[in-house]
Amino acid sequence: MREAFREWLGQRGFTAKTQSVQWSQGNRLEAAFGDLDAAYDQDALATIRTTLTYTKQDERNGRPNPAPFPIDGDVYANLAGYRATITYYSQFREAEAGGREAPVGTLNLAALQEMKVQFLEKYPDFADLGFQAKHGSYWDDERAYKDVVLGRVEQTLSTTDPDESSGAKVLSLLWQPPSNFVGWRALSHLESLSQMDRQAVTDAIDEMLADAGPAPASAARCASRIHPRFTGGSLRTLVTTAQALARPQDALAVKTQYLQRAAKRLTGRGPFKSNVMTEAEYGELLSLVQSIFTIMRDDWDWSPRDFWDVQSFLWVTSDVASNETDLEEAEAPMTSEQALAVPPTNLILYGPPGTGKTWTTAKRAVELCDGMAPESRSALMARYRELVARKRIGFVTFHQSYAYEDFVEGLRPETGSDADGMEGGTGFSLRPQPGVFRKIAELAQANRGRPIAEPTSYRGRQVFKMSLGRSGQNEGERIFRDAIEGGYVALGWGGSIDWTHERFDDFNAIKARWQEVKPDATGQDPNIQQLYALRSWMKVGDLVVVSDGNKAFRAIGEVTGEYVFAPVERSEYNHRRSVRWLWHGNEPLPRELIYGRGFSQVSIYNLDPEQIAWPALEQIIAGGGEAASIGTAPEPYVLIIDEINRANISKVFGELITLIEPDKRAGCENALSVILPYSGETFSVPANLNIIGTMNTADRSIALLDTALRRRFEFEELLPDPKALAAASARTGVDLVSALEGLNARIEYLFDRDHQIGHAFFMPCKTADDVAQVMRTRVIPLLTEYFYENWEKVRQVLGETEDEGAFITRTRLRPPAGADPYESGEGRWRYAVRTDIAVAAYDQLKP
C-alpha cells in the first residue's frame, strides 16, 4: 500500500482520524490478502471485494463472518467499512494512473459540519442514540419505515423463484405503504404505459437487481434501457431506489432536486445534467456519499447502518423536506422544453473503406432513436429498416453535384392552375419545395413525444384525402380552424339539402334528389360524387388526411360519427362528419412522406392503399397526438449523410451550418431561426434531430474538410480491426488476422493510414476461394488506384519479390523493332493478377 494514499485522502477532505482509520484498515487487509497494489493490478480488487460482501439478509440468516480475520462486534457494519477502504484505494489508484479523476472536488468540511448541526437541531436526542438505535425521533421520522421496506425487498429477493421476475415485485413494493420513495405521478405514468413498455421497464429492473457488478454501471445500463419510457428525475428515482433497496450498502435512492442542492453545498457542483443518468454522474454522487458515510462512522461515531442513513441526513438538511409537492414536481418526467435542452448529436464517422462505417452508422442511429440497439446484426438491421419506414431515420448520399436546393429547399416546376386552385391552368410555375433536411426537420419538429398507449395499427382502413377550405385563403383558413376546434370535417358540395335520410345511402337516390335542383346534372357532378363519398362511402373508423394544396397535408383524423347536416349561415360547408383529430401541425408536412402520388384537387376521395406509407403515417399519428395521450420528450430523429465529404459543404448547408449547433437549436438557450430564401418562411432546426455523417478518408482527408463543419461536429475514427476476422480465418483456413495487419502496416508506411484496407472486405468470406476473389476483384484494384497504377508499389505492399509472384506476375516486354532498348532503363513489364492464389500466398502478407 502506497504512502501517497494518505496524502490523497487528505486532499479529498478527510480528517487525520479518518486517514488513520483507512490506513489501519488497509494494513489489515494486506495482512489477510497480500499486497493491495498487486491485487489491484490483477483484478482491480474485485476478488477481495467479493470475499467481504455481506448483506442484511446474511445478517438476518446469521451467516458467519466471511473475512479471513476476526471481527468484534457488528459484522455487517465493519465489513462495510473495509469495503469502503477498498473503494477508496481503487479510486486512489485510478487517479494516480491518470485515469478517472477523483469523482468529487474537495469536500467542504465546514459545510458538512453546518449540516451536522442542522441535523442535531432537528433531532436533539440523536447525539446520545446514533443511527443504530431503534427508537427516538430520527428512528420514528426517517428510519423505521425504510427498515420495513428494506426487509420486504430482502425477503422478496431471497424467496423469488429464478423463473419469476423480481423486478416486477420490487417495483410493486415502491408504492406500498409505508413506502413513499417514488411519487404517485411516476406510478400513474408506469400504469399508463403499454404492456410491452411496462414489461421492458420490469425486465431492465430485473437485470439490474441480478447484476452484482459496480452499482453505477449497473444503474446506468438500466436507465438507458428504460429511457425514454421514463425520463429526467423520475427515471433516476425509479432506477436508483430499486437498486438502493436491494443494495443498501453501496447504492443510493436519488431524488434529484435535494441531492443536487446538497452536492453543490458540499463540493461546489451538482453531479446531474438534463440527460439519461450516466455511470460517471451516479458514481460521483456515490463517492460523495461514501465519504460522508466514512466521516459519520470514523469521526462522528454515529455508526450509520448503510447509505440510507446518509440519504436521510442529506434529505433532512437540504431544506426541501417540508415541500414534498414541489419536489415531486421536480421529479416528474422532463417537459418538452427540458428535453430540447439535451444536446443533440452531430457526429461524423470517418475511416478507410471497409471499416464498418455503414454498420456502425445503423447501430448509432437505432441507439439514438430507441436508447439501445439489438445485439444481432439481423435484428439491428430489421429495426433500422423499420425506423426508416417510419421516417424517423432519413438517409442521403452527398456527391459533387449535390446542392442547397436538394438539401434544404429549392424551386421546382409545377403545372399551372386556375385562380381557384383547380387543375387545368396552362403553363407552369416555379414553386419552393422542401429538401431532404427540411422534410425530416419538420417531422422532428411535429413530434410531441412517445405515445403512452400502445400504438394503433390503421392498416386495412380506408383513408380519404379531404380539403377543408382553399389553402392560403382567409375563408379557407377559418373553415380549417373551426373544424379542428370543433372536431369535424365539412364538405362544401351538396347544397343546402339535408341528406340524413337512410334512402340516401344509395348513390342513385342522391343523384335523383340533386337532379331535382339541377335537372341537367350527371353522375360526375361533384355535388353528387363528393356528397356520396362523405355521406355513404366514408365509414366510422376510417381516416381522413386533410390536404394543404396538392403537395402537403396539415391534419389527420379518425371518423367517429355518421353524416350530420349542419347548415351554417353564409357558408356552403353544410355537411359534416365528426372526427377525432389524431395529428395536426402548426406547419404542413410534405405529401410524399405518407403518399406516393400527388394529391388531386378533388375535395374528397379514397387514397390508393398501395401508395400509402403506412409506417410513416402511423409514426406521425403516434408521435403527434394531443398532450394527454403522449409522453413528455419528443422522440429522437436521425439524418444520416453518407459520403459527407464529397459535396461542397458550405454550398449545401448554407445557413444551416449555424443552426445545427446544439445551443442554436429550436427551444435551446441561444436558439436561432432564419428566413429561407425561396419560400420566405421562418425555419429553425429542432433539438431532437441528430445528424450522423460518414466519410471515406481514401477520398479526402479530414484535414481538408470545411473548417466550419469541423467545428460543429464530433469526429470518431473507425480503423481496420483485423481481430474481427478471427471467425472468417477459422472458416476459410487463411490467417486473415495476420495478413490484414501486415498489409495495412505496409500501406501506412508507403502511403498513409487513410488508405488502409478495411476488415469488412473479408467478413463474408467462407472459403479460401472467396478470399482469393476479394483479393483479385477488390483489394488489388483498390491498391492500384491508391498508388496511381504503380504496380511495383503494389507488389511491395503484397510482399512480392519474384516475377512469378503469389498474387501478381510480371513479364518483361521485348522492345519493338527500332526502339532504343536502353531508353526505358530496366525495361518495361506486363503485370497480371493471378487467377490461382494459393493459401500459402497470404503468409507473405504477415508482419
PDB file of N, CA and C in Angstrom, residues 162-241:
ATOM      1  N   PRO A 162     -36.168 -18.409  -9.496  1.00  0.00           N
ATOM      2  CA  PRO A 162     -35.334 -17.896 -10.603  1.00  0.00           C
ATOM      3  C   PRO A 162     -36.115 -17.604 -11.873  1.00  0.00           C
ATOM      4  N   ASP A 163     -37.236 -18.305 -12.084  1.00  0.00           N
ATOM      5  CA  ASP A 163     -38.026 -18.088 -13.297  1.00  0.00           C
ATOM      6  C   ASP A 163     -38.978 -16.907 -13.163  1.00  0.00           C
ATOM      7  N   GLU A 164     -39.134 -16.376 -11.941  1.00  0.00           N
ATOM      8  CA  GLU A 164     -40.022 -15.244 -11.732  1.00  0.00           C
ATOM      9  C   GLU A 164     -39.267 -13.932 -11.886  1.00  0.00           C
ATOM     10  N   SER A 165     -40.038 -12.859 -12.065  1.00  0.00           N
ATOM     11  CA  SER A 165     -39.437 -11.532 -12.213  1.00  0.00           C
ATOM     12  C   SER A 165     -39.372 -10.849 -10.858  1.00  0.00           C
ATOM     13  N   SER A 166     -38.170 -10.711 -10.325  1.00  0.00           N
ATOM     14  CA  SER A 166     -38.010  -9.951  -9.087  1.00  0.00           C
ATOM     15  C   SER A 166     -38.209  -8.470  -9.341  1.00  0.00           C
ATOM     16  N   GLY A 167     -37.936  -8.022 -10.580  1.00  0.00           N
ATOM     17  CA  GLY A 167     -38.123  -6.616 -10.919  1.00  0.00           C
ATOM     18  C   GLY A 167     -39.548  -6.163 -10.724  1.00  0.00           C
ATOM     19  N   ALA A 168     -40.516  -6.962 -11.171  1.00  0.00           N
ATOM     20  CA  ALA A 168     -41.927  -6.600 -11.023  1.00  0.00           C
ATOM     21  C   ALA A 168     -42.325  -6.544  -9.555  1.00  0.00           C
ATOM     22  N   LYS A 169     -41.815  -7.471  -8.753  1.00  0.00           N
ATOM     23  CA  LYS A 169     -42.167  -7.488  -7.333  1.00  0.00           C
ATOM     24  C   LYS A 169     -41.576  -6.299  -6.593  1.00  0.00           C
ATOM     25  N   VAL A 170     -40.322  -5.992  -6.884  1.00  0.00           N
ATOM     26  CA  VAL A 170     -39.693  -4.851  -6.215  1.00  0.00           C
ATOM     27  C   VAL A 170     -40.381  -3.552  -6.610  1.00  0.00           C
ATOM     28  N   LEU A 171     -40.735  -3.417  -7.892  1.00  0.00           N
ATOM     29  CA  LEU A 171     -41.444  -2.208  -8.320  1.00  0.00           C
ATOM     30  C   LEU A 171     -42.760  -2.057  -7.567  1.00  0.00           C
ATOM     31  N   SER A 172     -43.460  -3.158  -7.355  1.00  0.00           N
ATOM     32  CA  SER A 172     -44.744  -3.073  -6.646  1.00  0.00           C
ATOM     33  C   SER A 172     -44.554  -2.614  -5.199  1.00  0.00           C
ATOM     34  N   LEU A 173     -43.389  -2.939  -4.613  1.00  0.00           N
ATOM     35  CA  LEU A 173     -43.132  -2.533  -3.229  1.00  0.00           C
ATOM     36  C   LEU A 173     -42.842  -1.043  -3.094  1.00  0.00           C
ATOM     37  N   LEU A 174     -42.457  -0.402  -4.202  1.00  0.00           N
ATOM     38  CA  LEU A 174     -42.102   1.018  -4.128  1.00  0.00           C
ATOM     39  C   LEU A 174     -43.286   1.890  -3.732  1.00  0.00           C
ATOM     40  N   TRP A 175     -44.499   1.427  -4.025  1.00  0.00           N
ATOM     41  CA  TRP A 175     -45.675   2.253  -3.743  1.00  0.00           C
ATOM     42  C   TRP A 175     -46.536   1.695  -2.621  1.00  0.00           C
ATOM     43  N   GLN A 176     -46.136   0.575  -2.026  1.00  0.00           N
ATOM     44  CA  GLN A 176     -46.918   0.019  -0.929  1.00  0.00           C
ATOM     45  C   GLN A 176     -46.593   0.748   0.369  1.00  0.00           C
ATOM     46  N   PRO A 177     -47.606   1.165   1.140  1.00  0.00           N
ATOM     47  CA  PRO A 177     -47.326   1.803   2.432  1.00  0.00           C
ATOM     48  C   PRO A 177     -46.479   0.871   3.305  1.00  0.00           C
ATOM     49  N   PRO A 178     -45.525   1.397   4.071  1.00  0.00           N
ATOM     50  CA  PRO A 178     -45.303   2.829   4.342  1.00  0.00           C
ATOM     51  C   PRO A 178     -44.336   3.498   3.379  1.00  0.00           C
ATOM     52  N   SER A 179     -44.051   2.891   2.233  1.00  0.00           N
ATOM     53  CA  SER A 179     -43.076   3.451   1.304  1.00  0.00           C
ATOM     54  C   SER A 179     -43.573   4.767   0.712  1.00  0.00           C
ATOM     55  N   ASN A 180     -42.702   5.741   0.603  1.00  0.00           N
ATOM     56  CA  ASN A 180     -43.006   6.991  -0.098  1.00  0.00           C
ATOM     57  C   ASN A 180     -41.828   7.403  -0.958  1.00  0.00           C
ATOM     58  N   PHE A 181     -41.069   6.410  -1.459  1.00  0.00           N
ATOM     59  CA  PHE A 181     -39.832   6.691  -2.174  1.00  0.00           C
ATOM     60  C   PHE A 181     -40.079   7.280  -3.553  1.00  0.00           C
ATOM     61  N   VAL A 182     -41.096   6.811  -4.234  1.00  0.00           N
ATOM     62  CA  VAL A 182     -41.362   7.242  -5.614  1.00  0.00           C
ATOM     63  C   VAL A 182     -42.742   7.872  -5.647  1.00  0.00           C
ATOM     64  N   GLY A 183     -42.862   9.053  -6.249  1.00  0.00           N
ATOM     65  CA  GLY A 183     -44.119   9.802  -6.220  1.00  0.00           C
ATOM     66  C   GLY A 183     -45.247   9.121  -6.978  1.00  0.00           C
ATOM     67  N   TRP A 184     -46.461   9.572  -6.682  1.00  0.00           N
ATOM     68  CA  TRP A 184     -47.639   8.978  -7.312  1.00  0.00           C
ATOM     69  C   TRP A 184     -47.679   9.232  -8.811  1.00  0.00           C
ATOM     70  N   ARG A 185     -47.061  10.327  -9.271  1.00  0.00           N
ATOM     71  CA  ARG A 185     -47.066  10.593 -10.706  1.00  0.00           C
ATOM     72  C   ARG A 185     -46.293   9.515 -11.464  1.00  0.00           C
ATOM     73  N   ALA A 186     -45.186   9.066 -10.857  1.00  0.00           N
ATOM     74  CA  ALA A 186     -44.409   8.003 -11.505  1.00  0.00           C
ATOM     75  C   ALA A 186     -45.224   6.716 -11.576  1.00  0.00           C
ATOM     76  N   LEU A 187     -45.969   6.407 -10.502  1.00  0.00           N
ATOM     77  CA  LEU A 187     -46.824   5.216 -10.518  1.00  0.00           C
ATOM     78  C   LEU A 187     -47.897   5.345 -11.594  1.00  0.00           C
ATOM     79  N   SER A 188     -48.513   6.517 -11.660  1.00  0.00           N
ATOM     80  CA  SER A 188     -49.545   6.739 -12.679  1.00  0.00           C
ATOM     81  C   SER A 188     -48.972   6.589 -14.077  1.00  0.00           C
ATOM     82  N   HIS A 189     -47.763   7.111 -14.254  1.00  0.00           N
ATOM     83  CA  HIS A 189     -47.119   7.010 -15.562  1.00  0.00           C
ATOM     84  C   HIS A 189     -46.806   5.557 -15.906  1.00  0.00           C
ATOM     85  N   LEU A 190     -46.309   4.797 -14.922  1.00  0.00           N
ATOM     86  CA  LEU A 190     -45.995   3.392 -15.162  1.00  0.00           C
ATOM     87  C   LEU A 190     -47.247   2.612 -15.555  1.00  0.00           C
ATOM     88  N   GLU A 191     -48.342   2.874 -14.855  1.00  0.00           N
ATOM     89  CA  GLU A 191     -49.589   2.158 -15.138  1.00  0.00           C
ATOM     90  C   GLU A 191     -50.163   2.540 -16.491  1.00  0.00           C
ATOM     91  N   SER A 192     -49.828   3.735 -16.981  1.00  0.00           N
ATOM     92  CA  SER A 192     -50.365   4.182 -18.266  1.00  0.00           C
ATOM     93  C   SER A 192     -49.567   3.638 -19.454  1.00  0.00           C
ATOM     94  N   LEU A 193     -48.386   3.060 -19.192  1.00  0.00           N
ATOM     95  CA  LEU A 193     -47.581   2.516 -20.286  1.00  0.00           C
ATOM     96  C   LEU A 193     -48.269   1.317 -20.915  1.00  0.00           C
ATOM     97  N   SER A 194     -47.936   1.056 -22.158  1.00  0.00           N
ATOM     98  CA  SER A 194     -48.432  -0.156 -22.807  1.00  0.00           C
ATOM     99  C   SER A 194     -47.844  -1.378 -22.111  1.00  0.00           C
ATOM    100  N   GLN A 195     -48.474  -2.524 -22.319  1.00  0.00           N
ATOM    101  CA  GLN A 195     -47.984  -3.752 -21.695  1.00  0.00           C
ATOM    102  C   GLN A 195     -46.546  -4.037 -22.112  1.00  0.00           C
ATOM    103  N   MET A 196     -46.238  -3.787 -23.386  1.00  0.00           N
ATOM    104  CA  MET A 196     -44.889  -4.036 -23.883  1.00  0.00           C
ATOM    105  C   MET A 196     -43.876  -3.131 -23.187  1.00  0.00           C
ATOM    106  N   ASP A 197     -44.219  -1.842 -23.013  1.00  0.00           N
ATOM    107  CA  ASP A 197     -43.296  -0.915 -22.366  1.00  0.00           C
ATOM    108  C   ASP A 197     -43.161  -1.209 -20.879  1.00  0.00           C
ATOM    109  N   ARG A 198     -44.269  -1.581 -20.223  1.00  0.00           N
ATOM    110  CA  ARG A 198     -44.167  -1.952 -18.803  1.00  0.00           C
ATOM    111  C   ARG A 198     -43.256  -3.157 -18.626  1.00  0.00           C
ATOM    112  N   GLN A 199     -43.379  -4.115 -19.556  1.00  0.00           N
ATOM    113  CA  GLN A 199     -42.524  -5.293 -19.468  1.00  0.00           C
ATOM    114  C   GLN A 199     -41.061  -4.917 -19.674  1.00  0.00           C
ATOM    115  N   ALA A 200     -40.810  -3.965 -20.577  1.00  0.00           N
ATOM    116  CA  ALA A 200     -39.432  -3.518 -20.806  1.00  0.00           C
ATOM    117  C   ALA A 200     -38.849  -2.885 -19.545  1.00  0.00           C
ATOM    118  N   VAL A 201     -39.670  -2.113 -18.813  1.00  0.00           N
ATOM    119  CA  VAL A 201     -39.210  -1.487 -17.576  1.00  0.00           C
ATOM    120  C   VAL A 201     -38.883  -2.549 -16.534  1.00  0.00           C
ATOM    121  N   THR A 202     -39.796  -3.500 -16.325  1.00  0.00           N
ATOM    122  CA  THR A 202     -39.553  -4.527 -15.308  1.00  0.00           C
ATOM    123  C   THR A 202     -38.378  -5.420 -15.685  1.00  0.00           C
ATOM    124  N   ASP A 203     -38.199  -5.708 -16.969  1.00  0.00           N
ATOM    125  CA  ASP A 203     -37.050  -6.516 -17.401  1.00  0.00           C
ATOM    126  C   ASP A 203     -35.736  -5.805 -17.096  1.00  0.00           C
ATOM    127  N   ALA A 204     -35.720  -4.487 -17.338  1.00  0.00           N
ATOM    128  CA  ALA A 204     -34.497  -3.717 -17.066  1.00  0.00           C
ATOM    129  C   ALA A 204     -34.194  -3.700 -15.571  1.00  0.00           C
ATOM    130  N   ILE A 205     -35.218  -3.519 -14.730  1.00  0.00           N
ATOM    131  CA  ILE A 205     -35.026  -3.545 -13.277  1.00  0.00           C
ATOM    132  C   ILE A 205     -34.561  -4.928 -12.836  1.00  0.00           C
ATOM    133  N   ASP A 206     -35.179  -5.954 -13.404  1.00  0.00           N
ATOM    134  CA  ASP A 206     -34.819  -7.334 -13.079  1.00  0.00           C
ATOM    135  C   ASP A 206     -33.339  -7.596 -13.361  1.00  0.00           C
ATOM    136  N   GLU A 207     -32.882  -7.169 -14.519  1.00  0.00           N
ATOM    137  CA  GLU A 207     -31.487  -7.386 -14.896  1.00  0.00           C
ATOM    138  C   GLU A 207     -30.552  -6.618 -13.964  1.00  0.00           C
ATOM    139  N   MET A 208     -30.933  -5.406 -13.575  1.00  0.00           N
ATOM    140  CA  MET A 208     -30.094  -4.623 -12.668  1.00  0.00           C
ATOM    141  C   MET A 208     -29.989  -5.297 -11.304  1.00  0.00           C
ATOM    142  N   LEU A 209     -31.103  -5.811 -10.793  1.00  0.00           N
ATOM    143  CA  LEU A 209     -31.084  -6.436  -9.474  1.00  0.00           C
ATOM    144  C   LEU A 209     -30.231  -7.698  -9.466  1.00  0.00           C
ATOM    145  N   ALA A 210     -30.136  -8.356 -10.613  1.00  0.00           N
ATOM    146  CA  ALA A 210     -29.335  -9.577 -10.691  1.00  0.00           C
ATOM    147  C   ALA A 210     -27.858  -9.294 -10.922  1.00  0.00           C
ATOM    148  N   ASP A 211     -27.531  -8.040 -11.210  1.00  0.00           N
ATOM    149  CA  ASP A 211     -26.155  -7.657 -11.527  1.00  0.00           C
ATOM    150  C   ASP A 211     -25.408  -7.301 -10.243  1.00  0.00           C
ATOM    151  N   ALA A 212     -24.397  -8.087  -9.918  1.00  0.00           N
ATOM    152  CA  ALA A 212     -23.613  -7.831  -8.702  1.00  0.00           C
ATOM    153  C   ALA A 212     -22.414  -6.931  -8.966  1.00  0.00           C
ATOM    154  N   GLY A 213     -22.287  -6.413 -10.180  1.00  0.00           N
ATOM    155  CA  GLY A 213     -21.167  -5.544 -10.530  1.00  0.00           C
ATOM    156  C   GLY A 213     -21.295  -4.175  -9.888  1.00  0.00           C
ATOM    157  N   PRO A 214     -20.375  -3.257 -10.202  1.00  0.00           N
ATOM    158  CA  PRO A 214     -20.409  -1.906  -9.623  1.00  0.00           C
ATOM    159  C   PRO A 214     -21.769  -1.243  -9.805  1.00  0.00           C
ATOM    160  N   ALA A 215     -22.260  -0.626  -8.740  1.00  0.00           N
ATOM    161  CA  ALA A 215     -23.605  -0.031  -8.765  1.00  0.00           C
ATOM    162  C   ALA A 215     -23.768   1.036  -9.836  1.00  0.00           C
ATOM    163  N   PRO A 216     -22.801   1.950 -10.038  1.00  0.00           N
ATOM    164  CA  PRO A 216     -23.019   2.999 -11.053  1.00  0.00           C
ATOM    165  C   PRO A 216     -23.223   2.453 -12.454  1.00  0.00           C
ATOM    166  N   ALA A 217     -22.400   1.488 -12.852  1.00  0.00           N
ATOM    167  CA  ALA A 217     -22.519   0.934 -14.204  1.00  0.00           C
ATOM    168  C   ALA A 217     -23.835   0.190 -14.369  1.00  0.00           C
ATOM    169  N   SER A 218     -24.214  -0.591 -13.363  1.00  0.00           N
ATOM    170  CA  SER A 218     -25.452  -1.362 -13.427  1.00  0.00           C
ATOM    171  C   SER A 218     -26.669  -0.447 -13.533  1.00  0.00           C
ATOM    172  N   ALA A 219     -26.704   0.612 -12.716  1.00  0.00           N
ATOM    173  CA  ALA A 219     -27.838   1.535 -12.746  1.00  0.00           C
ATOM    174  C   ALA A 219     -27.896   2.305 -14.053  1.00  0.00           C
ATOM    175  N   ALA A 220     -26.743   2.705 -14.573  1.00  0.00           N
ATOM    176  CA  ALA A 220     -26.724   3.460 -15.834  1.00  0.00           C
ATOM    177  C   ALA A 220     -27.238   2.603 -16.984  1.00  0.00           C
ATOM    178  N   ARG A 221     -26.852   1.333 -17.014  1.00  0.00           N
ATOM    179  CA  ARG A 221     -27.374   0.442 -18.067  1.00  0.00           C
ATOM    180  C   ARG A 221     -28.884   0.299 -17.964  1.00  0.00           C
ATOM    181  N   CYS A 222     -29.368   0.170 -16.748  1.00  0.00           N
ATOM    182  CA  CYS A 222     -30.812   0.047 -16.535  1.00  0.00           C
ATOM    183  C   CYS A 222     -31.534   1.307 -16.994  1.00  0.00           C
ATOM    184  N   ALA A 223     -31.011   2.471 -16.628  1.00  0.00           N
ATOM    185  CA  ALA A 223     -31.647   3.732 -17.031  1.00  0.00           C
ATOM    186  C   ALA A 223     -31.670   3.873 -18.541  1.00  0.00           C
ATOM    187  N   SER A 224     -30.589   3.465 -19.203  1.00  0.00           N
ATOM    188  CA  SER A 224     -30.527   3.558 -20.654  1.00  0.00           C
ATOM    189  C   SER A 224     -31.568   2.656 -21.310  1.00  0.00           C
ATOM    190  N   ARG A 225     -31.805   1.484 -20.722  1.00  0.00           N
ATOM    191  CA  ARG A 225     -32.798   0.566 -21.282  1.00  0.00           C
ATOM    192  C   ARG A 225     -34.217   1.089 -21.104  1.00  0.00           C
ATOM    193  N   ILE A 226     -34.475   1.732 -19.972  1.00  0.00           N
ATOM    194  CA  ILE A 226     -35.835   2.206 -19.688  1.00  0.00           C
ATOM    195  C   ILE A 226     -36.161   3.473 -20.471  1.00  0.00           C
ATOM    196  N   HIS A 227     -35.178   4.383 -20.633  1.00  0.00           N
ATOM    197  CA  HIS A 227     -35.407   5.625 -21.360  1.00  0.00           C
ATOM    198  C   HIS A 227     -35.830   5.308 -22.804  1.00  0.00           C
ATOM    199  N   PRO A 228     -36.798   6.037 -23.418  1.00  0.00           N
ATOM    200  CA  PRO A 228     -37.483   7.220 -22.894  1.00  0.00           C
ATOM    201  C   PRO A 228     -38.860   6.929 -22.305  1.00  0.00           C
ATOM    202  N   ARG A 229     -39.109   5.690 -21.883  1.00  0.00           N
ATOM    203  CA  ARG A 229     -40.398   5.398 -21.244  1.00  0.00           C
ATOM    204  C   ARG A 229     -40.550   6.220 -19.969  1.00  0.00           C
ATOM    205  N   PHE A 230     -39.451   6.380 -19.242  1.00  0.00           N
ATOM    206  CA  PHE A 230     -39.336   7.363 -18.168  1.00  0.00           C
ATOM    207  C   PHE A 230     -38.178   8.278 -18.536  1.00  0.00           C
ATOM    208  N   THR A 231     -38.237   9.517 -18.094  1.00  0.00           N
ATOM    209  CA  THR A 231     -37.166  10.462 -18.394  1.00  0.00           C
ATOM    210  C   THR A 231     -36.861  11.308 -17.168  1.00  0.00           C
ATOM    211  N   GLY A 232     -35.739  12.036 -17.247  1.00  0.00           N
ATOM    212  CA  GLY A 232     -35.402  13.034 -16.247  1.00  0.00           C
ATOM    213  C   GLY A 232     -35.306  12.488 -14.841  1.00  0.00           C
ATOM    214  N   GLY A 233     -35.793  13.286 -13.871  1.00  0.00           N
ATOM    215  CA  GLY A 233     -35.693  12.928 -12.470  1.00  0.00           C
ATOM    216  C   GLY A 233     -36.455  11.679 -12.111  1.00  0.00           C
ATOM    217  N   SER A 234     -37.607  11.452 -12.729  1.00  0.00           N
ATOM    218  CA  SER A 234     -38.393  10.256 -12.400  1.00  0.00           C
ATOM    219  C   SER A 234     -37.650   8.991 -12.791  1.00  0.00           C
ATOM    220  N   LEU A 235     -36.871   9.037 -13.875  1.00  0.00           N
ATOM    221  CA  LEU A 235     -36.079   7.869 -14.281  1.00  0.00           C
ATOM    222  C   LEU A 235     -34.984   7.596 -13.252  1.00  0.00           C
ATOM    223  N   ARG A 236     -34.266   8.635 -12.823  1.00  0.00           N
ATOM    224  CA  ARG A 236     -33.214   8.450 -11.815  1.00  0.00           C
ATOM    225  C   ARG A 236     -33.791   7.863 -10.527  1.00  0.00           C
ATOM    226  N   THR A 237     -34.922   8.430 -10.091  1.00  0.00           N
ATOM    227  CA  THR A 237     -35.513   7.982  -8.834  1.00  0.00           C
ATOM    228  C   THR A 237     -35.947   6.529  -8.918  1.00  0.00           C
ATOM    229  N   LEU A 238     -36.610   6.164 -10.001  1.00  0.00           N
ATOM    230  CA  LEU A 238     -37.104   4.798 -10.154  1.00  0.00           C
ATOM    231  C   LEU A 238     -35.967   3.789 -10.113  1.00  0.00           C
ATOM    232  N   VAL A 239     -34.940   4.025 -10.911  1.00  0.00           N
ATOM    233  CA  VAL A 239     -33.836   3.075 -11.033  1.00  0.00           C
ATOM    234  C   VAL A 239     -33.028   2.992  -9.736  1.00  0.00           C
ATOM    235  N   THR A 240     -32.621   4.134  -9.216  1.00  0.00           N
ATOM    236  CA  THR A 240     -31.724   4.113  -8.052  1.00  0.00           C
ATOM    237  C   THR A 240     -32.437   3.661  -6.789  1.00  0.00           C
ATOM    238  N   THR A 241     -33.734   3.948  -6.664  1.00  0.00           N
ATOM    239  CA  THR A 241     -34.454   3.486  -5.476  1.00  0.00           C
ATOM    240  C   THR A 241     -34.557   1.967  -5.468  1.00  0.00           C
TER     241      THR A 241
END
